[in-house]
Amino acid sequence: MAAIAAASTSMASTAVFTTHLSLCSTAKAASFCRSALPYLPPRVSASAFSTSFKFAESKRSSLLQVKASSSEEASVDTSEFITELKEKWDAVEDKTTVLLYGGGAIVAVWLSSILVGAINSVPLLPKVLELVGLGYTGWFVYRYLLFKSSRKELAEDIEELKKKVAGTE
């Protein structure tokens, strides 16, 4: 009995799917074919639905139109950029240290991407780490951003850190 019910359900879904595919091939019904869900006939007439949909689509597309413009202020002169880069490179005294730090940074990014990929492949660990991140974010907001006095404390800590990094302290 269950096999008959499953077969009839399968045939019904196949019939709905093939009907949906045949409707999607026509240009008039293309607005209904944007979903992977099976086609269900609308409750209102198709002409009323299609005109309201076309109006909403034209309104949305008019909001998203972007025109490209060339402005001399926005354009970047590549030769000027290259000359500035050469001048800065010539001003560097210890080029080997800069190259070592740059190479080290590239290797660190590469290794961290391998580590993240390995952690991501463990089935439950990414979700646990998401929960840890959400918990820490909630704690940070409560501790530093929710109240005025704590925001002031955070701003002072940031200024102190800036001074330590800059070496002015």
mmCIF file of C-alpha atoms in Angstrom:
data_model
loop_
_atom_site.group_PDB
_atom_site.id
_atom_site.type_symbol
_atom_site.label_atom_id
_atom_site.label_comp_id
_atom_site.label_asym_id
_atom_site.label_seq_id
_atom_site.Cartn_x
_atom_site.Cartn_y
_atom_site.Cartn_z
ATOM 1 C CA MET A 1 0.000 0.000 0.000
ATOM 2 C CA ALA A 2 2.847 2.355 0.873
ATOM 3 C CA ALA A 3 4.538 1.573 -2.434
ATOM 4 C CA ILE A 4 1.376 2.529 -4.338
ATOM 5 C CA ALA A 5 1.076 5.792 -2.407
ATOM 6 C CA ALA A 6 4.737 6.583 -3.028
ATOM 7 C CA ALA A 7 4.402 5.796 -6.710
ATOM 8 C CA SER A 8 1.313 7.977 -7.071
ATOM 9 C CA THR A 9 3.041 10.805 -5.198
ATOM 10 C CA SER A 10 6.071 10.442 -7.423
ATOM 11 C CA MET A 11 3.935 10.481 -10.567
ATOM 12 C CA ALA A 12 2.026 13.533 -9.312
ATOM 13 C CA SER A 13 5.213 15.427 -8.568
ATOM 14 C CA THR A 14 6.616 14.419 -11.971
ATOM 15 C CA ALA A 15 3.437 15.682 -13.627
ATOM 16 C CA VAL A 16 3.644 18.996 -11.760
ATOM 17 C CA PHE A 17 7.360 19.308 -12.599
ATOM 18 C CA THR A 18 6.830 18.615 -16.325
ATOM 19 C CA THR A 19 3.903 21.049 -16.393
ATOM 20 C CA HIS A 20 6.164 23.623 -14.746
ATOM 21 C CA LEU A 21 8.901 22.980 -17.318
ATOM 22 C CA SER A 22 6.501 23.326 -20.236
ATOM 23 C CA LEU A 23 5.196 26.612 -18.831
ATOM 24 C CA CYS A 24 8.717 27.914 -18.280
ATOM 25 C CA SER A 25 9.514 27.495 -21.950
ATOM 26 C CA THR A 26 6.992 30.155 -22.948
ATOM 27 C CA ALA A 27 7.980 33.779 -22.694
ATOM 28 C CA LYS A 28 4.628 34.826 -21.195
ATOM 29 C CA ALA A 29 5.022 32.591 -18.128
ATOM 30 C CA ALA A 30 8.710 33.334 -17.580
ATOM 31 C CA SER A 31 7.872 35.477 -14.546
ATOM 32 C CA PHE A 32 6.554 32.378 -12.756
ATOM 33 C CA CYS A 33 9.685 30.336 -13.479
ATOM 34 C CA ARG A 34 12.115 32.106 -11.208
ATOM 35 C CA SER A 35 11.762 29.596 -8.402
ATOM 36 C CA ALA A 36 12.878 26.019 -8.029
ATOM 37 C CA LEU A 37 9.542 25.236 -6.364
ATOM 38 C CA PRO A 38 6.858 23.392 -8.332
ATOM 39 C CA TYR A 39 4.480 25.572 -10.281
ATOM 40 C CA LEU A 40 1.183 26.324 -8.568
ATOM 41 C CA PRO A 41 -1.498 28.253 -10.461
ATOM 42 C CA PRO A 42 -2.187 31.706 -9.025
ATOM 43 C CA ARG A 43 -5.458 32.413 -7.233
ATOM 44 C CA VAL A 44 -6.052 35.593 -9.204
ATOM 45 C CA SER A 45 -6.118 35.795 -12.962
ATOM 46 C CA ALA A 46 -2.728 35.523 -14.656
ATOM 47 C CA SER A 47 -3.093 38.839 -16.479
ATOM 48 C CA ALA A 48 -3.697 40.807 -13.266
ATOM 49 C CA PHE A 49 -0.743 39.146 -11.581
ATOM 50 C CA SER A 50 1.616 39.640 -14.505
ATOM 51 C CA THR A 51 0.818 43.354 -14.854
ATOM 52 C CA SER A 52 1.376 43.999 -11.155
ATOM 53 C CA PHE A 53 4.577 41.953 -11.271
ATOM 54 C CA LYS A 54 5.822 43.833 -14.326
ATOM 55 C CA PHE A 55 5.106 47.134 -12.586
ATOM 56 C CA ALA A 56 6.988 46.078 -9.462
ATOM 57 C CA GLU A 57 9.880 44.752 -11.553
ATOM 58 C CA SER A 58 10.136 47.932 -13.615
ATOM 59 C CA LYS A 59 10.043 50.031 -10.452
ATOM 60 C CA ARG A 60 12.788 47.898 -8.882
ATOM 61 C CA SER A 61 14.971 47.962 -11.982
ATOM 62 C CA SER A 62 14.691 51.738 -12.217
ATOM 63 C CA LEU A 63 16.069 52.003 -8.687
ATOM 64 C CA LEU A 64 19.060 49.831 -9.533
ATOM 65 C CA GLN A 65 20.187 51.567 -12.706
ATOM 66 C CA VAL A 66 23.742 52.829 -12.494
ATOM 67 C CA LYS A 67 25.431 54.943 -15.113
ATOM 68 C CA ALA A 68 29.148 54.852 -15.629
ATOM 69 C CA SER A 69 30.839 58.191 -15.904
ATOM 70 C CA SER A 70 34.426 59.094 -16.434
ATOM 71 C CA SER A 71 35.649 61.820 -14.185
ATOM 72 C CA GLU A 72 39.195 63.105 -14.132
ATOM 73 C CA GLU A 73 39.073 63.255 -10.333
ATOM 74 C CA ALA A 74 38.122 59.590 -9.972
ATOM 75 C CA SER A 75 40.542 58.175 -12.527
ATOM 76 C CA VAL A 76 43.903 56.900 -11.326
ATOM 77 C CA ASP A 77 47.005 57.636 -13.349
ATOM 78 C CA THR A 78 48.974 54.387 -13.375
ATOM 79 C CA SER A 79 52.261 55.961 -14.389
ATOM 80 C CA GLU A 80 52.032 58.419 -11.485
ATOM 81 C CA PHE A 81 51.240 55.544 -9.120
ATOM 82 C CA ILE A 82 54.224 53.524 -10.366
ATOM 83 C CA THR A 83 56.607 56.463 -10.025
ATOM 84 C CA GLU A 84 55.430 57.099 -6.443
ATOM 85 C CA LEU A 85 55.865 53.410 -5.663
ATOM 86 C CA LYS A 86 59.422 53.448 -7.069
ATOM 87 C CA GLU A 87 60.270 56.538 -5.021
ATOM 88 C CA LYS A 88 59.017 54.905 -1.841
ATOM 89 C CA TRP A 89 60.928 51.695 -2.593
ATOM 90 C CA ASP A 90 64.125 53.674 -3.212
ATOM 91 C CA ALA A 91 63.603 55.477 0.128
ATOM 92 C CA VAL A 92 63.587 52.158 2.014
ATOM 93 C CA GLU A 93 66.981 51.535 3.605
ATOM 94 C CA ASP A 94 66.698 47.862 4.565
ATOM 95 C CA LYS A 95 65.042 46.201 1.583
ATOM 96 C CA THR A 96 65.793 42.636 2.709
ATOM 97 C CA THR A 97 63.849 43.121 5.941
ATOM 98 C CA VAL A 98 60.867 44.473 4.015
ATOM 99 C CA LEU A 99 60.987 41.497 1.651
ATOM 100 C CA LEU A 100 61.261 39.055 4.568
ATOM 101 C CA TYR A 101 58.303 40.634 6.360
ATOM 102 C CA GLY A 102 56.267 40.639 3.137
ATOM 103 C CA GLY A 103 57.128 37.015 2.408
ATOM 104 C CA GLY A 104 56.352 36.088 5.997
ATOM 105 C CA ALA A 105 52.965 37.798 5.754
ATOM 106 C CA ILE A 106 52.126 35.895 2.558
ATOM 107 C CA VAL A 107 53.149 32.581 4.158
ATOM 108 C CA ALA A 108 51.108 33.406 7.284
ATOM 109 C CA VAL A 109 47.989 34.117 5.195
ATOM 110 C CA TRP A 110 48.515 30.892 3.242
ATOM 111 C CA LEU A 111 48.943 28.826 6.420
ATOM 112 C CA SER A 112 45.933 30.419 8.068
ATOM 113 C CA SER A 113 43.778 29.609 5.028
ATOM 114 C CA ILE A 114 44.917 25.968 5.273
ATOM 115 C CA LEU A 115 44.113 25.942 8.991
ATOM 116 C CA VAL A 116 40.668 27.451 8.447
ATOM 117 C CA GLY A 117 39.967 24.900 5.714
ATOM 118 C CA ALA A 118 40.968 22.060 8.029
ATOM 119 C CA ILE A 119 38.780 23.380 10.856
ATOM 120 C CA ASN A 120 35.907 23.879 8.426
ATOM 121 C CA SER A 121 36.078 20.237 7.360
ATOM 122 C CA VAL A 122 35.386 18.989 10.902
ATOM 123 C CA PRO A 123 31.607 18.429 10.971
ATOM 124 C CA LEU A 124 30.522 20.132 14.210
ATOM 125 C CA LEU A 125 33.372 22.541 14.889
ATOM 126 C CA PRO A 126 32.369 25.446 12.576
ATOM 127 C CA LYS A 127 28.935 25.716 14.213
ATOM 128 C CA VAL A 128 30.482 25.641 17.691
ATOM 129 C CA LEU A 129 32.927 28.368 16.688
ATOM 130 C CA GLU A 130 30.031 30.431 15.302
ATOM 131 C CA LEU A 131 28.299 30.160 18.672
ATOM 132 C CA VAL A 132 31.506 31.185 20.445
ATOM 133 C CA GLY A 133 31.810 34.184 18.126
ATOM 134 C CA LEU A 134 28.192 35.196 18.703
ATOM 135 C CA GLY A 135 28.659 34.852 22.449
ATOM 136 C CA TYR A 136 31.802 36.983 22.419
ATOM 137 C CA THR A 137 30.076 39.592 20.240
ATOM 138 C CA GLY A 138 27.187 39.760 22.688
ATOM 139 C CA TRP A 139 29.564 40.098 25.622
ATOM 140 C CA PHE A 140 31.544 42.832 23.853
ATOM 141 C CA VAL A 141 28.393 44.810 23.075
ATOM 142 C CA TYR A 142 27.203 44.464 26.667
ATOM 143 C CA ARG A 143 30.600 45.292 28.154
ATOM 144 C CA TYR A 144 31.746 48.155 25.923
ATOM 145 C CA LEU A 145 28.946 49.522 23.735
ATOM 146 C CA LEU A 146 25.717 49.430 25.718
ATOM 147 C CA PHE A 147 26.399 52.118 28.313
ATOM 148 C CA LYS A 148 27.874 55.587 27.890
ATOM 149 C CA SER A 149 30.530 55.177 30.593
ATOM 150 C CA SER A 150 31.785 51.928 29.076
ATOM 151 C CA ARG A 151 31.938 53.516 25.594
ATOM 152 C CA LYS A 152 34.070 56.283 27.077
ATOM 153 C CA GLU A 153 36.322 53.650 28.676
ATOM 154 C CA LEU A 154 36.665 51.859 25.324
ATOM 155 C CA ALA A 155 37.594 55.127 23.568
ATOM 156 C CA GLU A 156 40.277 55.787 26.220
ATOM 157 C CA ASP A 157 41.666 52.259 25.800
ATOM 158 C CA ILE A 158 41.830 52.713 22.028
ATOM 159 C CA GLU A 159 43.644 56.041 22.365
ATOM 160 C CA GLU A 160 46.117 54.471 24.801
ATOM 161 C CA LEU A 161 46.759 51.621 22.366
ATOM 162 C CA LYS A 162 47.280 54.100 19.512
ATOM 163 C CA LYS A 163 49.905 55.902 21.563
ATOM 164 C CA LYS A 164 51.693 52.630 22.366
ATOM 165 C CA VAL A 165 51.743 51.594 18.728
ATOM 166 C CA ALA A 166 52.883 54.995 17.513
ATOM 167 C CA GLY A 167 55.599 55.114 20.188
ATOM 168 C CA THR A 168 54.571 58.471 21.617
ATOM 169 C CA GLU A 169 54.028 57.108 25.103
#
